[in-house]
Amino acid sequence: MTSTTAIGIDIGGTGIKGGVVDLTTGELVSDRVKLPTPHGGEPDAVVEVTREVLDRLTGGDPEDPVGVCFPAIVKGGRTLSAANVSKKWIGLKAEKKFEKALGRDIHFVNDADAAGFAETTFGAAKGVQGLVLLTTLGTGIGTALIYNGVLVPNAELGHIEINGHDAESRAAYSAKEREDLSWEKWADRLNVHYSRLEFLLSPDLFVIGGGVSKRWDEFAGLLKSNTKTVPATFRNNAGILGAAALAADDARTDRG
Ligand code: BGC
């Protein structure tokens, strides 16, 4: 029988979070397990904490598909970049490494793409025609492009250069915390980033997710974009949900 739940694990620069997801609604049906990302983000240490998160979650169905999302370009199961984790991830056969350590097949994907998939399937971007640009604002800035409901993977628009800086180093939520910026000062930086993305891509909708999206009310009024902008329906859980939903899709395709 096809499972109606799947497990999603979202590896971030700060925390590794996981949950069991109901695939019909996209809701979490377990407690959210969160452990700190090991300092330095070294592959072996990250894989070990991911195993711990999975162990804590698999009180549920051991047959559930497992999806893992990660803050890097992911192509053919390899991680091809490393912005807020160890450089050892670059070129690593990461999917295989996780599968070996976790003792099961997994679906492995970029974290912003997972969030974009969740919002398209269940949330703020569901049924939206045209171009949706989801950004996750957390330790870094992740971006997902969705055109007419189809995800275009591995957009890395958090790294465009703005005034000589990597955009995420100035406008990620971590920059607000690191520099102790007011909401107004931080929103000024976000507005520069979004207006550049608007000019480059003419999106129809911006969706804002990531760690800061739970504080949407504190900065929504400061955003000046001409493009309609909404918070991610699933806030910072979108990565978990999307990783789980993608893993379930994968499992169905393999069976069919
Ligand atoms: C990485 C992206 C990731 C984003 C959010 C960026 O630094 O380059 O791949 O999606 O952070 O975690």
PDB file of C-alpha atoms and ligand atoms in Angstrom:
ATOM      1  CA  MET A   1       0.000   0.000   0.000  1.00  0.00           C
ATOM      2  CA  THR A   2       1.222   3.510  -0.783  1.00  0.00           C
ATOM      3  CA  SER A   3       2.336   5.284   2.361  1.00  0.00           C
ATOM      4  CA  THR A   4       0.407   8.444   3.228  1.00  0.00           C
ATOM      5  CA  THR A   5       3.221   9.780   5.352  1.00  0.00           C
ATOM      6  CA  ALA A   6       6.877  10.524   4.658  1.00  0.00           C
ATOM      7  CA  ILE A   7       9.792  11.871   6.643  1.00  0.00           C
ATOM      8  CA  GLY A   8      11.495  15.145   5.802  1.00  0.00           C
ATOM      9  CA  ILE A   9      14.801  16.365   7.232  1.00  0.00           C
ATOM     10  CA  ASP A  10      16.017  19.907   6.607  1.00  0.00           C
ATOM     11  CA  ILE A  11      19.727  20.524   7.189  1.00  0.00           C
ATOM     12  CA  GLY A  12      20.491  24.185   7.784  1.00  0.00           C
ATOM     13  CA  GLY A  13      23.512  26.220   8.763  1.00  0.00           C
ATOM     14  CA  THR A  14      22.160  26.406  12.329  1.00  0.00           C
ATOM     15  CA  GLY A  15      19.855  23.451  12.931  1.00  0.00           C
ATOM     16  CA  ILE A  16      18.929  20.027  11.551  1.00  0.00           C
ATOM     17  CA  LYS A  17      15.148  19.677  11.716  1.00  0.00           C
ATOM     18  CA  GLY A  18      12.901  16.781  10.870  1.00  0.00           C
ATOM     19  CA  GLY A  19       9.297  15.671  10.998  1.00  0.00           C
ATOM     20  CA  VAL A  20       6.776  13.155   9.734  1.00  0.00           C
ATOM     21  CA  VAL A  21       4.529  14.685   7.072  1.00  0.00           C
ATOM     22  CA  ASP A  22       0.972  13.870   6.013  1.00  0.00           C
ATOM     23  CA  LEU A  23       1.224  13.778   2.236  1.00  0.00           C
ATOM     24  CA  THR A  24      -2.396  14.668   1.612  1.00  0.00           C
ATOM     25  CA  THR A  25      -2.343  17.948   3.545  1.00  0.00           C
ATOM     26  CA  GLY A  26       1.353  18.746   3.897  1.00  0.00           C
ATOM     27  CA  GLU A  27       0.936  19.063   7.662  1.00  0.00           C
ATOM     28  CA  LEU A  28       3.432  17.776  10.206  1.00  0.00           C
ATOM     29  CA  VAL A  29       1.964  14.814  12.055  1.00  0.00           C
ATOM     30  CA  SER A  30       4.821  14.343  14.507  1.00  0.00           C
ATOM     31  CA  ASP A  31       6.677  16.646  16.838  1.00  0.00           C
ATOM     32  CA  ARG A  32       9.372  18.588  15.047  1.00  0.00           C
ATOM     33  CA  VAL A  33      12.781  17.272  16.078  1.00  0.00           C
ATOM     34  CA  LYS A  34      15.563  19.856  15.969  1.00  0.00           C
ATOM     35  CA  LEU A  35      19.233  19.401  16.842  1.00  0.00           C
ATOM     36  CA  PRO A  36      22.015  21.956  16.362  1.00  0.00           C
ATOM     37  CA  THR A  37      24.117  21.690  13.203  1.00  0.00           C
ATOM     38  CA  PRO A  38      27.614  20.616  14.316  1.00  0.00           C
ATOM     39  CA  HIS A  39      30.073  23.479  14.356  1.00  0.00           C
ATOM     40  CA  GLY A  40      31.924  23.777  11.060  1.00  0.00           C
ATOM     41  CA  GLY A  41      29.324  21.714   9.167  1.00  0.00           C
ATOM     42  CA  GLU A  42      31.746  18.853   8.423  1.00  0.00           C
ATOM     43  CA  PRO A  43      30.180  16.017   6.383  1.00  0.00           C
ATOM     44  CA  ASP A  44      30.698  13.171   8.888  1.00  0.00           C
ATOM     45  CA  ALA A  45      29.374  15.205  11.806  1.00  0.00           C
ATOM     46  CA  VAL A  46      26.341  16.462   9.860  1.00  0.00           C
ATOM     47  CA  VAL A  47      25.486  12.957   8.678  1.00  0.00           C
ATOM     48  CA  GLU A  48      25.724  11.690  12.264  1.00  0.00           C
ATOM     49  CA  VAL A  49      23.307  14.332  13.609  1.00  0.00           C
ATOM     50  CA  THR A  50      20.940  13.613  10.680  1.00  0.00           C
ATOM     51  CA  ARG A  51      20.963   9.946  11.695  1.00  0.00           C
ATOM     52  CA  GLU A  52      20.106  10.974  15.238  1.00  0.00           C
ATOM     53  CA  VAL A  53      17.181  13.122  14.006  1.00  0.00           C
ATOM     54  CA  LEU A  54      15.906  10.223  11.875  1.00  0.00           C
ATOM     55  CA  ASP A  55      16.237   7.782  14.783  1.00  0.00           C
ATOM     56  CA  ARG A  56      14.141  10.066  16.954  1.00  0.00           C
ATOM     57  CA  LEU A  57      11.477  10.238  14.235  1.00  0.00           C
ATOM     58  CA  THR A  58      11.188   6.630  13.221  1.00  0.00           C
ATOM     59  CA  GLY A  59       8.972   5.682  16.043  1.00  0.00           C
ATOM     60  CA  GLY A  60       6.624   5.887  13.004  1.00  0.00           C
ATOM     61  CA  ASP A  61       6.383   3.718   9.903  1.00  0.00           C
ATOM     62  CA  PRO A  62       9.858   2.330   9.015  1.00  0.00           C
ATOM     63  CA  GLU A  63       8.633   2.050   5.400  1.00  0.00           C
ATOM     64  CA  ASP A  64       8.101   5.815   5.112  1.00  0.00           C
ATOM     65  CA  PRO A  65      10.117   7.451   2.315  1.00  0.00           C
ATOM     66  CA  VAL A  66      12.816   9.822   3.602  1.00  0.00           C
ATOM     67  CA  GLY A  67      13.771  13.130   1.999  1.00  0.00           C
ATOM     68  CA  VAL A  68      16.749  15.208   3.078  1.00  0.00           C
ATOM     69  CA  CYS A  69      17.338  18.798   1.975  1.00  0.00           C
ATOM     70  CA  PHE A  70      20.620  20.639   2.213  1.00  0.00           C
ATOM     71  CA  PRO A  71      21.937  24.206   1.731  1.00  0.00           C
ATOM     72  CA  ALA A  72      23.913  23.609  -1.472  1.00  0.00           C
ATOM     73  CA  ILE A  73      23.553  23.020  -5.192  1.00  0.00           C
ATOM     74  CA  VAL A  74      22.571  19.364  -5.539  1.00  0.00           C
ATOM     75  CA  LYS A  75      23.046  17.646  -8.877  1.00  0.00           C
ATOM     76  CA  GLY A  76      22.935  13.909  -9.486  1.00  0.00           C
ATOM     77  CA  GLY A  77      23.187  13.354  -5.706  1.00  0.00           C
ATOM     78  CA  ARG A  78      26.381  15.401  -5.413  1.00  0.00           C
ATOM     79  CA  THR A  79      26.735  18.647  -3.484  1.00  0.00           C
ATOM     80  CA  LEU A  80      28.425  21.179  -5.740  1.00  0.00           C
ATOM     81  CA  SER A  81      28.689  24.212  -3.439  1.00  0.00           C
ATOM     82  CA  ALA A  82      29.036  24.989   0.267  1.00  0.00           C
ATOM     83  CA  ALA A  83      28.103  28.429   1.525  1.00  0.00           C
ATOM     84  CA  ASN A  84      27.482  28.024   5.252  1.00  0.00           C
ATOM     85  CA  VAL A  85      28.914  24.537   5.741  1.00  0.00           C
ATOM     86  CA  SER A  86      32.357  22.960   5.351  1.00  0.00           C
ATOM     87  CA  LYS A  87      34.001  23.224   1.905  1.00  0.00           C
ATOM     88  CA  LYS A  88      34.436  19.444   2.087  1.00  0.00           C
ATOM     89  CA  TRP A  89      30.888  19.154   0.720  1.00  0.00           C
ATOM     90  CA  ILE A  90      31.944  20.509  -2.665  1.00  0.00           C
ATOM     91  CA  GLY A  91      31.915  17.616  -5.144  1.00  0.00           C
ATOM     92  CA  LEU A  92      30.909  15.073  -2.489  1.00  0.00           C
ATOM     93  CA  LYS A  93      28.593  12.165  -3.395  1.00  0.00           C
ATOM     94  CA  ALA A  94      26.390  13.352  -0.573  1.00  0.00           C
ATOM     95  CA  GLU A  95      23.243  11.369  -1.332  1.00  0.00           C
ATOM     96  CA  LYS A  96      25.223   8.104  -1.295  1.00  0.00           C
ATOM     97  CA  LYS A  97      26.972   9.113   1.920  1.00  0.00           C
ATOM     98  CA  PHE A  98      23.631   9.745   3.674  1.00  0.00           C
ATOM     99  CA  GLU A  99      22.134   6.538   2.282  1.00  0.00           C
ATOM    100  CA  LYS A 100      25.039   4.514   3.609  1.00  0.00           C
ATOM    101  CA  ALA A 101      24.890   6.084   7.062  1.00  0.00           C
ATOM    102  CA  LEU A 102      21.091   5.969   7.338  1.00  0.00           C
ATOM    103  CA  GLY A 103      20.864   2.445   5.911  1.00  0.00           C
ATOM    104  CA  ARG A 104      18.085   3.326   3.447  1.00  0.00           C
ATOM    105  CA  ASP A 105      17.289   5.104   0.205  1.00  0.00           C
ATOM    106  CA  ILE A 106      16.743   8.815   0.514  1.00  0.00           C
ATOM    107  CA  HIS A 107      15.766  11.642  -1.809  1.00  0.00           C
ATOM    108  CA  PHE A 108      18.345  14.431  -1.589  1.00  0.00           C
ATOM    109  CA  VAL A 109      17.648  17.989  -2.740  1.00  0.00           C
ATOM    110  CA  ASN A 110      18.549  21.660  -2.249  1.00  0.00           C
ATOM    111  CA  ASP A 111      16.721  23.147   0.784  1.00  0.00           C
ATOM    112  CA  ALA A 112      15.123  26.118  -1.002  1.00  0.00           C
ATOM    113  CA  ASP A 113      13.952  23.818  -3.802  1.00  0.00           C
ATOM    114  CA  ALA A 114      12.338  21.571  -1.193  1.00  0.00           C
ATOM    115  CA  ALA A 115      10.569  24.591   0.327  1.00  0.00           C
ATOM    116  CA  GLY A 116       9.503  25.734  -3.151  1.00  0.00           C
ATOM    117  CA  PHE A 117       8.076  22.295  -3.906  1.00  0.00           C
ATOM    118  CA  ALA A 118       6.113  22.274  -0.633  1.00  0.00           C
ATOM    119  CA  GLU A 119       4.656  25.717  -1.225  1.00  0.00           C
ATOM    120  CA  THR A 120       3.726  24.769  -4.819  1.00  0.00           C
ATOM    121  CA  THR A 121       2.141  21.478  -3.806  1.00  0.00           C
ATOM    122  CA  PHE A 122       0.327  22.520  -0.646  1.00  0.00           C
ATOM    123  CA  GLY A 123       0.865  26.187   0.133  1.00  0.00           C
ATOM    124  CA  ALA A 124       1.245  29.788  -0.990  1.00  0.00           C
ATOM    125  CA  ALA A 125       2.303  28.989  -4.568  1.00  0.00           C
ATOM    126  CA  LYS A 126      -0.331  26.299  -5.196  1.00  0.00           C
ATOM    127  CA  GLY A 127      -2.127  26.876  -8.493  1.00  0.00           C
ATOM    128  CA  VAL A 128      -0.208  30.090  -9.227  1.00  0.00           C
ATOM    129  CA  GLN A 129       0.442  30.639 -12.931  1.00  0.00           C
ATOM    130  CA  GLY A 130       3.569  32.411 -14.142  1.00  0.00           C
ATOM    131  CA  LEU A 131       6.801  32.799 -12.238  1.00  0.00           C
ATOM    132  CA  VAL A 132       7.003  32.346  -8.477  1.00  0.00           C
ATOM    133  CA  LEU A 133      10.233  33.174  -6.712  1.00  0.00           C
ATOM    134  CA  LEU A 134      10.501  31.746  -3.217  1.00  0.00           C
ATOM    135  CA  THR A 135      13.281  33.029  -0.998  1.00  0.00           C
ATOM    136  CA  THR A 136      14.263  31.530   2.326  1.00  0.00           C
ATOM    137  CA  LEU A 137      15.784  34.015   4.743  1.00  0.00           C
ATOM    138  CA  GLY A 138      17.830  32.289   7.402  1.00  0.00           C
ATOM    139  CA  THR A 139      21.543  31.620   7.834  1.00  0.00           C
ATOM    140  CA  GLY A 140      21.818  32.143   4.060  1.00  0.00           C
ATOM    141  CA  ILE A 141      19.373  33.158   1.347  1.00  0.00           C
ATOM    142  CA  GLY A 142      17.932  30.283  -0.618  1.00  0.00           C
ATOM    143  CA  THR A 143      15.913  30.746  -3.781  1.00  0.00           C
ATOM    144  CA  ALA A 144      13.523  28.513  -5.719  1.00  0.00           C
ATOM    145  CA  LEU A 145      12.065  29.324  -9.126  1.00  0.00           C
ATOM    146  CA  ILE A 146       8.708  27.818 -10.021  1.00  0.00           C
ATOM    147  CA  TYR A 147       7.195  28.443 -13.420  1.00  0.00           C
ATOM    148  CA  ASN A 148       3.564  27.379 -13.985  1.00  0.00           C
ATOM    149  CA  GLY A 149       3.898  24.936 -11.093  1.00  0.00           C
ATOM    150  CA  VAL A 150       7.168  23.389 -12.273  1.00  0.00           C
ATOM    151  CA  LEU A 151      10.299  23.818 -10.180  1.00  0.00           C
ATOM    152  CA  VAL A 152      13.460  24.917 -11.990  1.00  0.00           C
ATOM    153  CA  PRO A 153      16.135  23.462  -9.659  1.00  0.00           C
ATOM    154  CA  ASN A 154      19.245  25.012  -8.158  1.00  0.00           C
ATOM    155  CA  ALA A 155      18.609  28.718  -8.649  1.00  0.00           C
ATOM    156  CA  GLU A 156      21.241  30.400  -6.460  1.00  0.00           C
ATOM    157  CA  LEU A 157      19.962  33.969  -6.504  1.00  0.00           C
ATOM    158  CA  GLY A 158      20.933  34.581  -2.895  1.00  0.00           C
ATOM    159  CA  HIS A 159      24.473  34.928  -4.195  1.00  0.00           C
ATOM    160  CA  ILE A 160      23.995  37.663  -6.791  1.00  0.00           C
ATOM    161  CA  GLU A 161      26.441  40.477  -6.285  1.00  0.00           C
ATOM    162  CA  ILE A 162      24.989  43.691  -4.905  1.00  0.00           C
ATOM    163  CA  ASN A 163      27.233  46.721  -4.366  1.00  0.00           C
ATOM    164  CA  GLY A 164      30.276  44.460  -4.402  1.00  0.00           C
ATOM    165  CA  HIS A 165      28.874  42.029  -1.816  1.00  0.00           C
ATOM    166  CA  ASP A 166      27.420  38.534  -2.005  1.00  0.00           C
ATOM    167  CA  ALA A 167      23.732  39.446  -1.428  1.00  0.00           C
ATOM    168  CA  GLU A 168      23.174  36.885   1.343  1.00  0.00           C
ATOM    169  CA  SER A 169      26.090  38.215   3.387  1.00  0.00           C
ATOM    170  CA  ARG A 170      24.148  41.500   3.762  1.00  0.00           C
ATOM    171  CA  ALA A 171      20.490  40.530   3.577  1.00  0.00           C
ATOM    172  CA  ALA A 172      20.107  37.057   5.113  1.00  0.00           C
ATOM    173  CA  TYR A 173      18.397  37.000   8.503  1.00  0.00           C
ATOM    174  CA  SER A 174      21.767  36.021   9.994  1.00  0.00           C
ATOM    175  CA  ALA A 175      23.139  39.420   8.842  1.00  0.00           C
ATOM    176  CA  LYS A 176      20.380  41.183  10.798  1.00  0.00           C
ATOM    177  CA  GLU A 177      21.313  39.219  13.907  1.00  0.00           C
ATOM    178  CA  ARG A 178      25.089  39.459  13.414  1.00  0.00           C
ATOM    179  CA  GLU A 179      25.018  43.213  12.892  1.00  0.00           C
ATOM    180  CA  ASP A 180      22.135  43.819  15.271  1.00  0.00           C
ATOM    181  CA  LEU A 181      20.192  45.673  12.565  1.00  0.00           C
ATOM    182  CA  SER A 182      16.762  47.176  13.204  1.00  0.00           C
ATOM    183  CA  TRP A 183      13.901  45.725  11.135  1.00  0.00           C
ATOM    184  CA  GLU A 184      13.937  48.960   9.098  1.00  0.00           C
ATOM    185  CA  LYS A 185      17.665  48.804   8.301  1.00  0.00           C
ATOM    186  CA  TRP A 186      17.457  45.129   7.422  1.00  0.00           C
ATOM    187  CA  ALA A 187      14.360  45.674   5.265  1.00  0.00           C
ATOM    188  CA  ASP A 188      16.260  48.369   3.318  1.00  0.00           C
ATOM    189  CA  ARG A 189      18.772  45.685   2.346  1.00  0.00           C
ATOM    190  CA  LEU A 190      16.052  43.196   1.502  1.00  0.00           C
ATOM    191  CA  ASN A 191      14.347  45.791  -0.685  1.00  0.00           C
ATOM    192  CA  VAL A 192      17.550  46.266  -2.694  1.00  0.00           C
ATOM    193  CA  HIS A 193      17.814  42.508  -3.175  1.00  0.00           C
ATOM    194  CA  TYR A 194      14.164  42.051  -4.164  1.00  0.00           C
ATOM    195  CA  SER A 195      14.205  44.988  -6.570  1.00  0.00           C
ATOM    196  CA  ARG A 196      17.231  43.457  -8.313  1.00  0.00           C
ATOM    197  CA  LEU A 197      15.468  40.087  -8.550  1.00  0.00           C
ATOM    198  CA  GLU A 198      12.377  41.862  -9.851  1.00  0.00           C
ATOM    199  CA  PHE A 199      14.400  43.576 -12.560  1.00  0.00           C
ATOM    200  CA  LEU A 200      16.154  40.361 -13.577  1.00  0.00           C
ATOM    201  CA  LEU A 201      13.173  38.002 -13.575  1.00  0.00           C
ATOM    202  CA  SER A 202       9.842  39.905 -13.495  1.00  0.00           C
ATOM    203  CA  PRO A 203       8.236  37.372 -11.147  1.00  0.00           C
ATOM    204  CA  ASP A 204       4.477  37.221 -10.558  1.00  0.00           C
ATOM    205  CA  LEU A 205       4.789  36.322  -6.885  1.00  0.00           C
ATOM    206  CA  PHE A 206       7.434  36.402  -4.166  1.00  0.00           C
ATOM    207  CA  VAL A 207       7.043  33.871  -1.339  1.00  0.00           C
ATOM    208  CA  ILE A 208       9.170  34.471   1.744  1.00  0.00           C
ATOM    209  CA  GLY A 209      10.122  31.520   3.915  1.00  0.00           C
ATOM    210  CA  GLY A 210      13.031  30.557   6.132  1.00  0.00           C
ATOM    211  CA  GLY A 211      13.666  31.157   9.818  1.00  0.00           C
ATOM    212  CA  VAL A 212      12.486  34.765   9.819  1.00  0.00           C
ATOM    213  CA  SER A 213       9.127  34.042   8.183  1.00  0.00           C
ATOM    214  CA  LYS A 214       7.593  33.320  11.584  1.00  0.00           C
ATOM    215  CA  ARG A 215       8.209  37.019  12.323  1.00  0.00           C
ATOM    216  CA  TRP A 216       6.515  38.096   9.079  1.00  0.00           C
ATOM    217  CA  ASP A 217       4.314  40.675  10.841  1.00  0.00           C
ATOM    218  CA  GLU A 218       7.368  42.594  12.017  1.00  0.00           C
ATOM    219  CA  PHE A 219       8.801  43.273   8.558  1.00  0.00           C
ATOM    220  CA  ALA A 220       6.015  42.696   5.994  1.00  0.00           C
ATOM    221  CA  GLY A 221       4.969  46.350   6.167  1.00  0.00           C
ATOM    222  CA  LEU A 222       8.523  47.493   5.396  1.00  0.00           C
ATOM    223  CA  LEU A 223       8.815  45.637   2.078  1.00  0.00           C
ATOM    224  CA  LYS A 224       8.560  47.900  -0.949  1.00  0.00           C
ATOM    225  CA  SER A 225       8.465  45.428  -3.803  1.00  0.00           C
ATOM    226  CA  ASN A 226       6.097  46.023  -6.746  1.00  0.00           C
ATOM    227  CA  THR A 227       5.527  42.285  -6.921  1.00  0.00           C
ATOM    228  CA  LYS A 228       2.889  40.664  -4.735  1.00  0.00           C
ATOM    229  CA  THR A 229       4.724  39.206  -1.721  1.00  0.00           C
ATOM    230  CA  VAL A 230       3.349  36.640   0.721  1.00  0.00           C
ATOM    231  CA  PRO A 231       4.811  34.559   3.556  1.00  0.00           C
ATOM    232  CA  ALA A 232       5.382  30.844   3.042  1.00  0.00           C
ATOM    233  CA  THR A 233       2.260  29.035   4.281  1.00  0.00           C
ATOM    234  CA  PHE A 234       4.462  26.547   6.114  1.00  0.00           C
ATOM    235  CA  ARG A 235       6.960  29.136   7.317  1.00  0.00           C
ATOM    236  CA  ASN A 236      10.218  27.452   8.297  1.00  0.00           C
ATOM    237  CA  ASN A 237       8.754  23.933   8.029  1.00  0.00           C
ATOM    238  CA  ALA A 238       8.457  24.178   4.231  1.00  0.00           C
ATOM    239  CA  GLY A 239      11.850  22.473   3.706  1.00  0.00           C
ATOM    240  CA  ILE A 240      10.833  19.473   5.829  1.00  0.00           C
ATOM    241  CA  LEU A 241       7.505  19.158   4.018  1.00  0.00           C
ATOM    242  CA  GLY A 242       9.000  19.510   0.549  1.00  0.00           C
ATOM    243  CA  ALA A 243      11.801  17.025   1.189  1.00  0.00           C
ATOM    244  CA  ALA A 244       9.198  14.520   2.425  1.00  0.00           C
ATOM    245  CA  ALA A 245       6.845  15.122  -0.520  1.00  0.00           C
ATOM    246  CA  LEU A 246       9.656  14.801  -3.059  1.00  0.00           C
ATOM    247  CA  ALA A 247      10.803  11.547  -1.451  1.00  0.00           C
ATOM    248  CA  ALA A 248       7.256  10.188  -1.649  1.00  0.00           C
ATOM    249  CA  ASP A 249       7.008  11.180  -5.332  1.00  0.00           C
ATOM    250  CA  ASP A 250      10.284   9.412  -5.963  1.00  0.00           C
ATOM    251  CA  ALA A 251       9.122   6.251  -4.203  1.00  0.00           C
ATOM    252  CA  ARG A 252       5.896   6.228  -6.277  1.00  0.00           C
ATOM    253  CA  THR A 253       7.827   6.680  -9.526  1.00  0.00           C
ATOM    254  CA  ASP A 254      10.215   3.840  -8.621  1.00  0.00           C
ATOM    255  CA  ARG A 255       7.293   1.507  -7.939  1.00  0.00           C
ATOM    256  CA  GLY A 256       5.401   2.522 -11.068  1.00  0.00           C
TER     257      GLY A 256
HETATM  258  C1  BGC B   1      23.113  28.257  -0.429  1.00  0.00           C
HETATM  259  C2  BGC B   1      21.843  27.720  -1.027  1.00  0.00           C
HETATM  260  C3  BGC B   1      20.812  27.491   0.047  1.00  0.00           C
HETATM  261  C4  BGC B   1      20.644  28.738   0.894  1.00  0.00           C
HETATM  262  C5  BGC B   1      19.665  28.551   2.046  1.00  0.00           C
HETATM  263  C6  BGC B   1      22.819  29.476   0.410  1.00  0.00           C
HETATM  264  O1  BGC B   1      23.975  29.946   1.010  1.00  0.00           O
HETATM  265  O2  BGC B   1      24.021  28.606  -1.443  1.00  0.00           O
HETATM  266  O3  BGC B   1      22.088  26.522  -1.739  1.00  0.00           O
HETATM  267  O4  BGC B   1      19.597  27.151  -0.550  1.00  0.00           O
HETATM  268  O5  BGC B   1      21.874  29.155   1.426  1.00  0.00           O
HETATM  269  O6  BGC B   1      20.099  27.582   2.928  1.00  0.00           O
END
